[in-house]
Coordinates of C-alpha atoms and ligand atoms in Angstrom, one line a residue:
M30 CA 107.2 118.6 157.4
T31 CA 108.3 122.0 158.7
V32 CA 107.8 122.2 162.6
D33 CA 109.4 118.9 163.4
R34 CA 107.0 116.0 164.4
R35 CA 108.5 115.7 168.1
S36 CA 107.6 119.5 168.7
F37 CA 104.4 119.1 167.4
L38 CA 103.9 115.9 169.7
A39 CA 105.7 117.6 172.6
A40 CA 103.2 120.7 172.6
L41 CA 100.3 118.4 172.3
G42 CA 101.6 116.6 175.3
A43 CA 100.6 113.0 176.5
G44 CA 97.1 113.3 175.3
G45 CA 98.3 113.8 171.5
A46 CA 100.5 110.4 171.8
A47 CA 97.5 108.5 173.5
V48 CA 95.2 110.0 170.5
L49 CA 97.8 108.4 168.0
A50 CA 97.9 105.0 169.6
G51 CA 94.2 104.7 169.4
A52 CA 94.1 105.9 165.9
H53 CA 96.6 103.1 165.1
Q54 CA 94.6 100.5 166.7
A55 CA 91.3 101.7 165.1
A56 CA 93.3 102.0 161.7
A57 CA 94.7 98.7 162.3
L58 CA 91.2 97.3 162.2
G59 CA 90.6 98.5 158.9
G60 CA 92.9 96.1 157.1
G61 CA 93.0 96.6 153.4
M62 CA 95.1 95.9 150.2
L63 CA 98.4 97.0 150.0
R64 CA 99.0 100.3 148.1
T65 CA 100.9 99.8 144.5
G66 CA 104.0 101.2 144.5
A67 CA 104.1 101.9 148.3
A68 CA 107.6 100.2 148.3
T69 CA 109.9 100.2 145.2
S70 CA 110.9 96.9 143.9
V71 CA 113.3 95.9 141.2
D72 CA 110.1 94.3 139.3
A73 CA 108.5 97.7 140.0
W74 CA 111.3 99.3 138.1
P75 CA 110.7 100.7 134.8
T76 CA 113.8 101.2 133.1
R77 CA 115.6 100.8 129.6
A78 CA 118.7 100.0 131.5
R79 CA 116.9 96.8 132.8
V80 CA 117.0 95.4 129.2
Q81 CA 120.8 95.5 129.7
A82 CA 123.3 93.1 130.6
H83 CA 122.0 91.2 133.7
M84 CA 125.5 90.3 135.1
P85 CA 125.7 91.7 138.5
P86 CA 128.5 94.4 138.7
D87 CA 131.9 93.5 139.8
W88 CA 131.6 94.6 143.1
R89 CA 135.4 93.7 143.8
K90 CA 136.5 96.7 141.6
L91 CA 134.6 99.0 144.0
R92 CA 135.7 97.3 146.9
A93 CA 139.2 97.8 145.3
R94 CA 138.6 101.4 145.5
L95 CA 136.4 101.9 148.7
G96 CA 137.7 99.1 150.8
S97 CA 135.4 98.8 153.8
R98 CA 133.6 101.8 152.7
L99 CA 131.6 99.2 150.6
V100 CA 129.1 97.7 152.5
L101 CA 127.7 94.2 151.2
P102 CA 125.0 92.1 152.7
G103 CA 126.6 90.0 155.5
D104 CA 129.2 93.0 156.3
P105 CA 129.0 94.1 159.9
G106 CA 127.8 97.2 159.1
Y107 CA 125.0 96.1 156.6
P108 CA 122.2 96.0 158.7
V109 CA 122.3 99.6 160.0
Y110 CA 123.7 101.2 156.7
R111 CA 120.8 99.5 154.9
L112 CA 118.0 101.5 156.4
G113 CA 116.4 104.8 156.0
F114 CA 114.5 107.2 158.1
N115 CA 111.0 105.7 157.6
E116 CA 110.7 102.2 159.2
L117 CA 108.0 101.2 156.8
N118 CA 110.8 101.0 154.2
D119 CA 112.7 98.4 156.1
G120 CA 112.2 95.8 154.0
H121 CA 114.4 97.5 151.3
R122 CA 117.3 95.4 151.0
P123 CA 120.2 96.8 148.8
A124 CA 122.6 94.9 146.8
A125 CA 125.5 97.1 148.1
I126 CA 125.9 100.4 149.9
A127 CA 128.7 102.5 149.0
R128 CA 129.8 105.0 151.5
C129 CA 131.7 107.5 149.2
A130 CA 134.1 110.3 150.4
S131 CA 134.5 112.4 147.3
A132 CA 133.1 112.7 143.7
A133 CA 135.5 110.6 143.0
D134 CA 133.9 107.9 144.6
V135 CA 130.6 108.3 143.7
Q136 CA 132.3 108.5 139.6
A137 CA 133.6 105.1 140.5
C138 CA 130.2 103.6 141.8
L139 CA 128.7 104.7 138.4
D140 CA 131.7 103.1 136.4
V141 CA 131.2 99.9 138.0
A142 CA 127.3 99.7 138.8
R143 CA 125.6 101.2 135.3
G144 CA 124.6 99.0 132.7
H145 CA 123.8 96.0 135.0
G146 CA 120.3 96.6 135.1
I147 CA 120.3 97.5 138.7
P148 CA 118.8 100.4 140.5
I149 CA 121.4 103.4 141.6
A150 CA 120.4 106.1 143.6
A151 CA 121.9 108.3 145.9
R152 CA 121.5 108.9 149.6
S153 CA 121.9 111.9 151.5
G154 CA 119.8 112.3 154.9
G155 CA 117.8 108.9 153.9
H156 CA 114.4 110.9 154.7
S157 CA 112.7 109.8 151.2
Y158 CA 109.1 109.1 152.5
L159 CA 109.0 106.0 150.2
G160 CA 112.5 105.2 150.6
Y161 CA 113.9 105.8 146.9
C162 CA 117.2 106.4 148.1
I163 CA 117.6 102.7 149.4
P164 CA 116.6 100.7 145.8
N165 CA 115.8 97.2 146.6
G166 CA 118.4 95.1 144.9
G167 CA 120.3 98.0 143.9
L168 CA 123.5 100.5 144.8
V169 CA 122.8 103.1 147.3
I170 CA 125.2 106.0 147.0
D171 CA 125.7 107.1 150.4
L172 CA 127.1 110.5 150.7
R173 CA 127.1 110.8 154.5
L174 CA 130.7 111.2 155.1
M175 CA 130.4 114.4 152.6
A176 CA 129.0 116.6 155.0
Q177 CA 131.5 119.4 155.5
V178 CA 130.4 123.1 155.4
R179 CA 132.8 125.8 154.6
V180 CA 131.5 129.5 154.9
H181 CA 133.3 132.1 152.8
P182 CA 134.1 135.5 153.7
D183 CA 131.5 136.7 150.7
G184 CA 128.7 134.9 152.4
T185 CA 128.7 131.6 149.8
A186 CA 128.6 128.2 151.6
E187 CA 130.0 125.1 150.4
V188 CA 128.1 122.3 151.9
G189 CA 129.0 118.4 151.3
A190 CA 125.8 116.7 149.8
G191 CA 125.8 114.1 152.9
A192 CA 125.6 117.1 155.2
R193 CA 122.3 116.9 157.7
L194 CA 120.6 120.1 158.2
I195 CA 121.4 120.4 161.8
E196 CA 125.2 120.5 160.7
V197 CA 124.4 123.1 158.3
Y198 CA 122.7 125.2 160.9
A199 CA 125.4 124.8 163.2
A200 CA 128.3 125.7 160.8
L201 CA 126.5 128.7 159.6
A202 CA 125.6 130.0 162.9
R203 CA 129.2 129.6 164.0
A204 CA 129.8 132.2 161.0
G205 CA 126.8 134.6 161.8
R206 CA 125.1 133.4 158.9
L207 CA 121.7 131.6 158.1
L208 CA 120.5 129.4 155.2
P209 CA 116.5 128.9 154.7
A210 CA 116.0 125.3 155.1
G211 CA 113.3 122.7 156.8
S212 CA 112.8 121.8 160.3
C213 CA 113.9 118.2 161.0
P214 CA 117.6 118.2 162.0
S215 CA 118.6 115.0 160.5
V216 CA 116.7 115.7 157.0
G217 CA 119.6 115.9 154.0
V218 CA 120.7 119.0 152.7
S219 CA 120.5 117.4 149.4
G220 CA 117.0 115.9 149.0
L221 CA 115.7 118.9 150.5
T222 CA 117.3 121.2 148.3
L223 CA 116.7 119.3 145.0
G224 CA 112.8 119.0 145.9
G225 CA 112.6 122.7 146.7
G226 CA 113.0 123.1 150.7
I227 CA 110.5 124.8 152.6
G228 CA 111.2 125.9 156.0
V229 CA 110.4 128.9 158.9
L230 CA 112.7 131.2 157.0
T231 CA 111.1 130.7 153.6
R232 CA 108.8 133.6 153.4
K233 CA 111.5 135.8 154.3
Y234 CA 114.6 134.6 152.2
G235 CA 112.9 131.9 150.0
L236 CA 113.2 128.2 149.5
T237 CA 116.5 126.3 149.9
C238 CA 116.7 125.9 146.4
D239 CA 116.4 129.5 145.7
R240 CA 119.8 130.0 147.3
L241 CA 121.6 127.8 145.2
A242 CA 124.4 129.4 143.3
E243 CA 126.3 126.2 141.9
A244 CA 126.2 122.3 142.3
E245 CA 128.9 120.0 141.6
V246 CA 127.2 117.0 139.8
V247 CA 128.0 113.4 138.7
T248 CA 126.2 112.3 136.2
A249 CA 124.9 109.0 134.9
D250 CA 128.0 108.4 132.4
A251 CA 130.2 109.3 135.5
R252 CA 131.3 112.7 134.5
L253 CA 131.8 115.5 137.0
L254 CA 130.1 118.7 135.9
T255 CA 129.1 122.5 137.7
A256 CA 125.9 123.5 137.1
S257 CA 125.4 127.2 137.7
P258 CA 123.8 130.2 135.8
G259 CA 126.9 130.0 133.4
S260 CA 127.4 126.3 133.1
E261 CA 125.1 123.4 132.3
P262 CA 122.1 126.3 132.6
D263 CA 119.2 123.7 132.0
L264 CA 120.6 121.0 134.7
Y265 CA 121.0 123.9 137.2
W266 CA 117.3 125.0 136.7
A267 CA 116.3 121.2 136.9
L268 CA 118.0 120.8 140.3
R269 CA 116.2 123.8 141.9
G270 CA 112.8 122.1 142.7
G271 CA 113.1 119.3 140.2
G272 CA 113.4 116.4 142.7
G273 CA 116.1 114.1 144.2
G274 CA 117.6 111.3 142.1
N275 CA 116.1 112.4 138.5
F276 CA 119.3 114.1 137.0
G277 CA 122.5 112.9 138.7
V278 CA 124.3 112.8 141.8
V279 CA 125.1 116.1 143.6
S280 CA 128.1 115.9 145.4
Q281 CA 128.6 119.5 146.8
F282 CA 126.0 122.5 146.7
T283 CA 127.2 126.4 146.9
F284 CA 124.5 128.4 148.5
K285 CA 124.2 132.3 148.9
T286 CA 123.8 132.8 152.8
E287 CA 122.3 136.0 154.5
P288 CA 123.6 137.0 157.8
A289 CA 121.4 135.6 160.8
P290 CA 119.4 138.1 162.8
G291 CA 117.7 137.8 165.9
L292 CA 114.5 135.7 165.6
T293 CA 111.1 134.9 167.4
V294 CA 109.8 131.4 168.0
F295 CA 106.0 131.3 168.6
S296 CA 103.8 128.3 169.5
L297 CA 99.8 128.9 170.1
G298 CA 97.3 126.0 171.4
F299 CA 93.7 126.4 170.6
P300 CA 90.8 125.3 171.9
K301 CA 88.7 122.1 170.3
G302 CA 86.5 122.9 168.0
S303 CA 88.1 126.1 167.1
A304 CA 89.6 124.5 163.7
P305 CA 87.1 126.4 161.4
A306 CA 87.6 130.0 162.7
I307 CA 91.8 129.5 163.2
I308 CA 91.9 127.8 159.7
G309 CA 89.9 130.4 157.9
A310 CA 91.5 133.4 159.6
W311 CA 95.0 132.1 159.3
Q312 CA 94.4 131.6 155.5
E313 CA 93.7 135.6 155.1
W314 CA 96.4 136.6 157.8
I315 CA 99.3 134.8 156.4
A316 CA 98.5 135.9 153.0
K317 CA 98.6 139.6 154.1
A318 CA 101.6 139.1 156.4
P319 CA 104.9 140.9 155.9
F320 CA 107.6 138.2 154.7
E321 CA 109.1 138.4 158.0
L322 CA 106.5 136.4 159.4
W323 CA 106.1 132.8 158.9
A324 CA 103.5 130.3 160.4
S325 CA 102.2 126.8 160.1
C326 CA 98.8 126.1 161.0
Q327 CA 98.4 122.6 162.1
V328 CA 95.3 120.5 162.8
A329 CA 95.2 117.4 164.9
G330 CA 92.2 115.1 163.5
G331 CA 89.7 114.0 166.0
N332 CA 86.2 114.7 167.4
P333 CA 86.2 117.7 166.4
P334 CA 89.8 118.5 165.4
T335 CA 91.9 120.5 167.4
P336 CA 94.1 123.6 165.8
R337 CA 97.5 124.8 166.7
L338 CA 99.8 127.5 165.3
V339 CA 103.5 127.6 165.2
G340 CA 106.1 129.4 163.8
C341 CA 108.9 132.2 163.3
Y342 CA 109.4 135.9 163.3
V343 CA 112.4 137.6 161.6
G344 CA 112.5 140.3 164.2
G345 CA 111.4 141.1 168.1
E346 CA 109.2 139.7 170.4
T347 CA 107.1 143.0 170.4
A348 CA 106.3 142.8 166.8
A349 CA 105.9 139.1 166.4
N350 CA 103.0 139.5 169.4
R351 CA 101.3 142.4 167.6
L352 CA 101.0 140.2 164.2
L353 CA 99.7 137.2 166.6
D354 CA 97.1 139.5 168.1
R355 CA 95.5 140.4 164.9
L356 CA 94.9 136.7 164.1
I357 CA 93.3 135.9 167.3
A358 CA 91.4 139.3 166.7
A359 CA 90.3 137.9 163.2
A360 CA 89.8 134.5 164.5
G361 CA 87.6 135.3 167.5
V362 CA 89.2 132.7 169.6
R363 CA 91.3 133.1 172.6
P364 CA 94.3 130.7 172.6
S365 CA 94.6 128.3 175.2
S366 CA 98.2 128.4 175.5
R367 CA 100.5 131.0 174.0
S368 CA 104.3 131.0 173.9
V369 CA 106.7 133.6 172.3
Q370 CA 110.5 133.6 172.6
P371 CA 113.1 135.5 171.2
K372 CA 115.8 133.3 169.9
S373 CA 119.5 133.3 168.1
Y374 CA 119.3 131.4 164.6
L375 CA 120.8 128.2 165.9
D376 CA 118.5 128.1 168.8
A377 CA 115.5 128.6 166.8
M378 CA 116.5 126.3 164.4
K379 CA 116.9 123.5 167.4
Y380 CA 113.5 124.8 168.8
M381 CA 111.7 124.3 165.5
A382 CA 113.4 121.0 165.4
G383 CA 112.4 119.7 169.0
C384 CA 115.8 119.7 169.9
S385 CA 115.9 122.6 172.1
N386 CA 117.3 120.9 175.1
D387 CA 119.9 118.8 172.9
T388 CA 123.5 119.4 172.6
L389 CA 124.2 119.2 168.7
A390 CA 125.6 115.7 169.0
E391 CA 122.3 114.6 170.7
C392 CA 120.3 116.4 168.0
H393 CA 121.4 113.4 165.5
P394 CA 119.8 110.1 164.4
V395 CA 120.4 107.3 167.1
S396 CA 122.4 105.3 164.6
E397 CA 125.4 108.4 165.0
G398 CA 125.3 108.2 168.6
G399 CA 122.3 110.9 168.9
R400 CA 118.9 111.0 170.5
L401 CA 116.7 111.0 167.3
P402 CA 114.6 108.3 166.7
R403 CA 113.6 106.9 162.9
E404 CA 109.9 107.3 162.5
S405 CA 107.1 105.1 161.1
F406 CA 104.8 106.8 159.0
V407 CA 102.9 107.6 156.0
A408 CA 102.7 111.3 154.6
V409 CA 101.3 113.0 151.5
S410 CA 100.4 116.5 150.3
R411 CA 98.5 118.9 148.2
M412 CA 99.0 122.3 147.9
L413 CA 96.8 125.2 148.8
G414 CA 95.7 128.5 147.1
P415 CA 96.4 131.0 145.8
R416 CA 92.9 131.4 146.8
P417 CA 91.6 130.4 150.0
L418 CA 90.0 126.8 150.8
D419 CA 86.5 126.5 152.7
A420 CA 87.8 126.4 156.1
G421 CA 84.9 124.6 157.5
R422 CA 85.3 122.0 154.9
V423 CA 88.8 121.5 155.4
T424 CA 88.0 120.8 159.2
E425 CA 85.4 118.3 158.1
L426 CA 88.2 116.3 156.2
M427 CA 90.0 116.1 159.8
H428 CA 87.0 115.0 161.8
G429 CA 87.0 111.4 163.1
H430 CA 90.7 110.9 162.2
A431 CA 92.4 110.8 165.6
G432 CA 96.2 110.5 165.2
V433 CA 96.1 112.1 161.7
D434 CA 97.9 115.8 161.5
L435 CA 97.2 118.3 158.7
L436 CA 100.2 120.9 158.8
L437 CA 99.7 123.9 156.7
D438 CA 103.3 125.1 155.8
S439 CA 103.1 128.6 154.8
L440 CA 104.5 129.9 151.3
G441 CA 104.4 133.3 149.6
G442 CA 106.5 136.2 150.7
A443 CA 109.8 135.7 149.1
V444 CA 108.6 132.5 147.3
S445 CA 106.4 134.0 145.1
Q446 CA 108.8 136.8 143.9
L447 CA 110.0 134.3 141.3
R448 CA 107.7 133.2 138.3
P449 CA 106.7 129.2 138.3
D450 CA 109.3 128.9 135.5
A451 CA 112.3 130.7 137.1
T452 CA 113.2 127.4 138.9
A453 CA 111.9 123.6 138.5
F454 CA 109.9 124.5 141.7
P455 CA 106.5 125.6 140.1
H456 CA 104.1 126.4 143.3
R457 CA 105.2 130.0 143.6
S458 CA 101.6 131.3 144.0
S459 CA 100.7 128.9 146.6
L460 CA 99.9 129.7 150.1
A461 CA 100.8 127.0 151.8
S462 CA 101.9 123.3 151.4
A463 CA 99.4 121.0 153.1
Q464 CA 100.8 117.8 154.3
I465 CA 98.6 115.0 155.8
Y466 CA 100.8 112.9 158.4
A467 CA 100.2 109.8 160.4
S468 CA 102.2 107.4 162.1
A469 CA 101.6 103.7 160.8
T470 CA 102.8 100.2 161.3
P471 CA 103.5 97.7 158.8
A472 CA 100.0 96.2 160.1
N473 CA 98.1 99.2 159.9
R474 CA 99.8 100.9 156.9
N475 CA 96.9 100.4 154.3
A476 CA 94.4 101.5 156.3
V477 CA 96.3 104.8 157.5
T478 CA 97.2 104.9 153.8
R479 CA 93.7 105.4 152.8
T480 CA 92.8 107.7 155.5
V481 CA 95.6 110.2 154.6
D482 CA 94.8 109.7 150.8
G483 CA 91.1 110.0 151.4
I484 CA 92.2 113.5 152.9
R485 CA 94.5 114.3 150.2
D486 CA 91.7 113.8 147.8
G487 CA 89.1 115.8 150.0
L488 CA 91.6 119.0 149.8
A489 CA 92.1 118.5 146.1
R490 CA 88.3 118.6 145.5
L491 CA 88.0 121.6 147.9
G492 CA 90.7 123.2 145.1
A493 CA 94.2 122.4 146.8
R494 CA 96.0 121.0 143.2
G495 CA 99.6 120.4 143.0
A496 CA 101.7 118.3 145.4
Y497 CA 104.9 118.7 146.8
V498 CA 107.6 116.2 145.8
N499 CA 109.5 116.1 148.8
Y500 CA 106.7 114.7 150.4
I501 CA 106.8 111.9 147.6
D502 CA 103.6 110.1 147.3
A503 CA 103.2 106.6 145.7
G504 CA 99.6 106.7 145.2
L505 CA 99.3 109.9 143.9
P506 CA 97.4 109.9 140.6
D507 CA 98.5 113.0 138.8
W508 CA 102.3 112.9 140.5
G509 CA 104.0 114.6 137.4
H510 CA 101.7 117.3 136.9
A511 CA 101.2 117.6 140.7
Y512 CA 104.6 118.0 141.4
Y513 CA 106.0 120.3 138.6
G514 CA 103.0 121.8 136.9
A515 CA 104.0 123.5 133.5
N516 CA 107.7 122.7 134.2
L517 CA 107.1 118.9 133.8
P518 CA 108.1 118.6 130.0
R519 CA 111.3 120.8 130.2
L520 CA 112.1 118.7 133.5
K521 CA 111.6 115.4 131.4
S522 CA 114.0 116.6 128.6
V523 CA 116.7 117.6 131.1
A524 CA 116.6 114.0 132.6
R525 CA 116.5 112.5 128.9
R526 CA 119.7 114.5 128.4
Y527 CA 121.4 113.8 131.2
D528 CA 120.6 110.6 132.0
P529 CA 119.6 109.1 128.6
D530 CA 119.8 105.2 129.9
R531 CA 117.9 105.8 133.0
V532 CA 120.6 104.7 135.2
F533 CA 118.8 106.3 137.9
A534 CA 115.8 105.2 137.5
F535 CA 113.2 104.8 140.1
R536 CA 109.1 104.4 140.3
Q537 CA 108.6 108.3 140.2
N538 CA 111.8 109.8 138.4
V539 CA 110.5 112.4 136.5
A540 CA 111.3 110.8 133.1
F541 CA 108.6 108.4 133.7
A542 CA 105.9 111.1 134.5
Ligands
FAD610 C1 111.0 114.2 159.8 C2 110.7 114.8 158.0 C3 110.8 116.4 158.2 C4 111.1 117.3 157.1 N1 111.0 118.3 157.1 C5 110.9 118.8 155.7 C6 110.8 120.6 155.9 O1 110.8 120.9 157.0 N2 111.0 121.2 154.7 C7 111.0 120.5 153.5 O2 110.9 121.1 152.7 N3 111.0 119.0 153.6 C8 111.0 118.0 154.7 N4 110.9 117.0 154.7 C9 110.6 116.3 153.4 C10 112.2 116.3 153.1 O3 112.4 117.5 152.2 C11 112.5 115.1 151.9 O4 112.0 113.7 152.5 C12 113.8 115.1 151.4 O5 113.7 114.2 150.0 C13 114.4 114.3 152.0 O6 116.1 114.4 151.8 P1 117.4 113.6 152.3 O7 118.6 114.3 151.7 O8 117.2 113.4 153.7 O9 116.6 112.3 151.8 P2 117.2 111.2 150.7 O10 116.3 109.9 151.1 O11 118.7 110.5 151.0 O12 117.1 111.8 149.5 C14 115.9 111.8 148.6 C15 115.6 111.7 147.2 O13 116.9 112.7 147.0 C16 117.8 111.7 146.2 N5 119.3 112.0 146.4 C17 119.7 112.3 147.7 N6 120.8 112.7 147.6 C18 121.4 113.2 146.2 C19 122.1 113.8 145.6 N7 123.0 114.3 146.3 N8 122.1 114.2 144.5 C20 121.1 113.5 143.7 N9 120.0 113.0 144.4 C21 119.5 112.8 145.5 C22 117.6 110.2 146.5 O14 118.0 109.1 145.8 C23 116.2 110.3 147.0 O15 115.3 110.0 145.8 C24 110.8 116.2 155.9 C25 111.1 114.8 156.0 C26 111.0 114.0 157.1 C27 111.1 112.6 157.1

């Protein structure tokens, strides 16, 4: 999600947290059936590789190369290394976690583990909503040790596939450069980039995947390839929005960065009941806004729902305030709170991440010595536009759903300057991604899932088609077309070419769409 969840809750204050708690209790009373595929299991794993040899991989061979960096059940680090960001996936128990330090380690993993009928997946930041990076009974190719960021004098940056966003931002900021990317500091650069990468600088500088100049990729047959405009161009195309885990394991990205200018961040609260006016005005306003402006319109469900606006402007405070005044005038609603602050690039990224008062070390997961807890949630998406939705009916969808947030993160601007088939990310004419997010526990997961799915389907009925692959959704009926649109056939053919035996199979691998 683009403005980090913790900043959203912080701005809502204790009231927001209380609303969430109430919602969970209410949802827990609902009970219900498990959503199919909500957790990936080997049984649910549809792959040709499964019919191959059923002998387990010889982990001793991999241990000979990785030593204690190969973590097996029973090893001291296993209870921590097996976990992803979303606690709802804590039931996943991989057969092995290989903590790779180089592309050659990744190649060794594939040499040892492929062809044994177990799922194999890469893990960068571990934020896959459904835990597709921690396949149950499979091998996790963990890339966290490959987190180096090197910025060259020409402005290109080589980024190791295991880097978290905060590490990328910090290294670029030291060099006076920026990369448009997402909000949550612990999200991995890999998953984010491979699915697109929406963030507060997206309208000005494009998606993260639009800045990808080159990727080093280990393919299913353990070859190390370079994907760039001049080398493996189909793979290069697919890696820019075609989704994590589908084509090979990226070991390193090279991005085109930009000089980092001064930014202005803002956050506006609006009174309960003003959601129709704010959503309506926001849609018109952001569609016509300069590329420098990015704004997320967020609606907390309730009786009635409450809107809020957070965002970032590439430029100074005065110009940002002028633009915000225009929105307020168009909506005819006075904000109940308004904060507009100039910030450096790194401070703006920390603000959006909800890490403003943290050191860089603190702005990391607890498991790495930082302060960021994991979360337990269900989230799904649709894409808005290009035509605006009926704001009143969008608000109705959120009515009565305390604890559920609708996050409308703007697109357009630089994103719309590319054709839908220029990269694998197809949503070039979308106004925004619409994410429906709710905290959940194992006990109320089914009820919460039904609620967010209902809102998602309601948005689709209003005209919001498509979905964002990075908000990967096990219950999305039309997931292949929703994520990839008309790019789906080409993506399937790239997946078939680079992974003909479905070594990287998982339930929503593009090859199965
Ligand atoms: C709190 C939170 C905030 C978020 N904010 C944003 C946001 O602001 N903008 C946005 O666009 N998205 C956002 N997302 C969504 C995020 O982009 C996706 O969840 C993304 O897939 C996470 O990437 P990861 O590397 O952390 O996850 P992982 O779980 O490690 O990977 C995700 C998928 O990619 C595969 N993969 C990982 N590394 C590689 C690799 N090197 N090569 C090939 N495949 C790989 C995995 O196997 C898995 O299928 C957010 C998610 C969360 C949980």
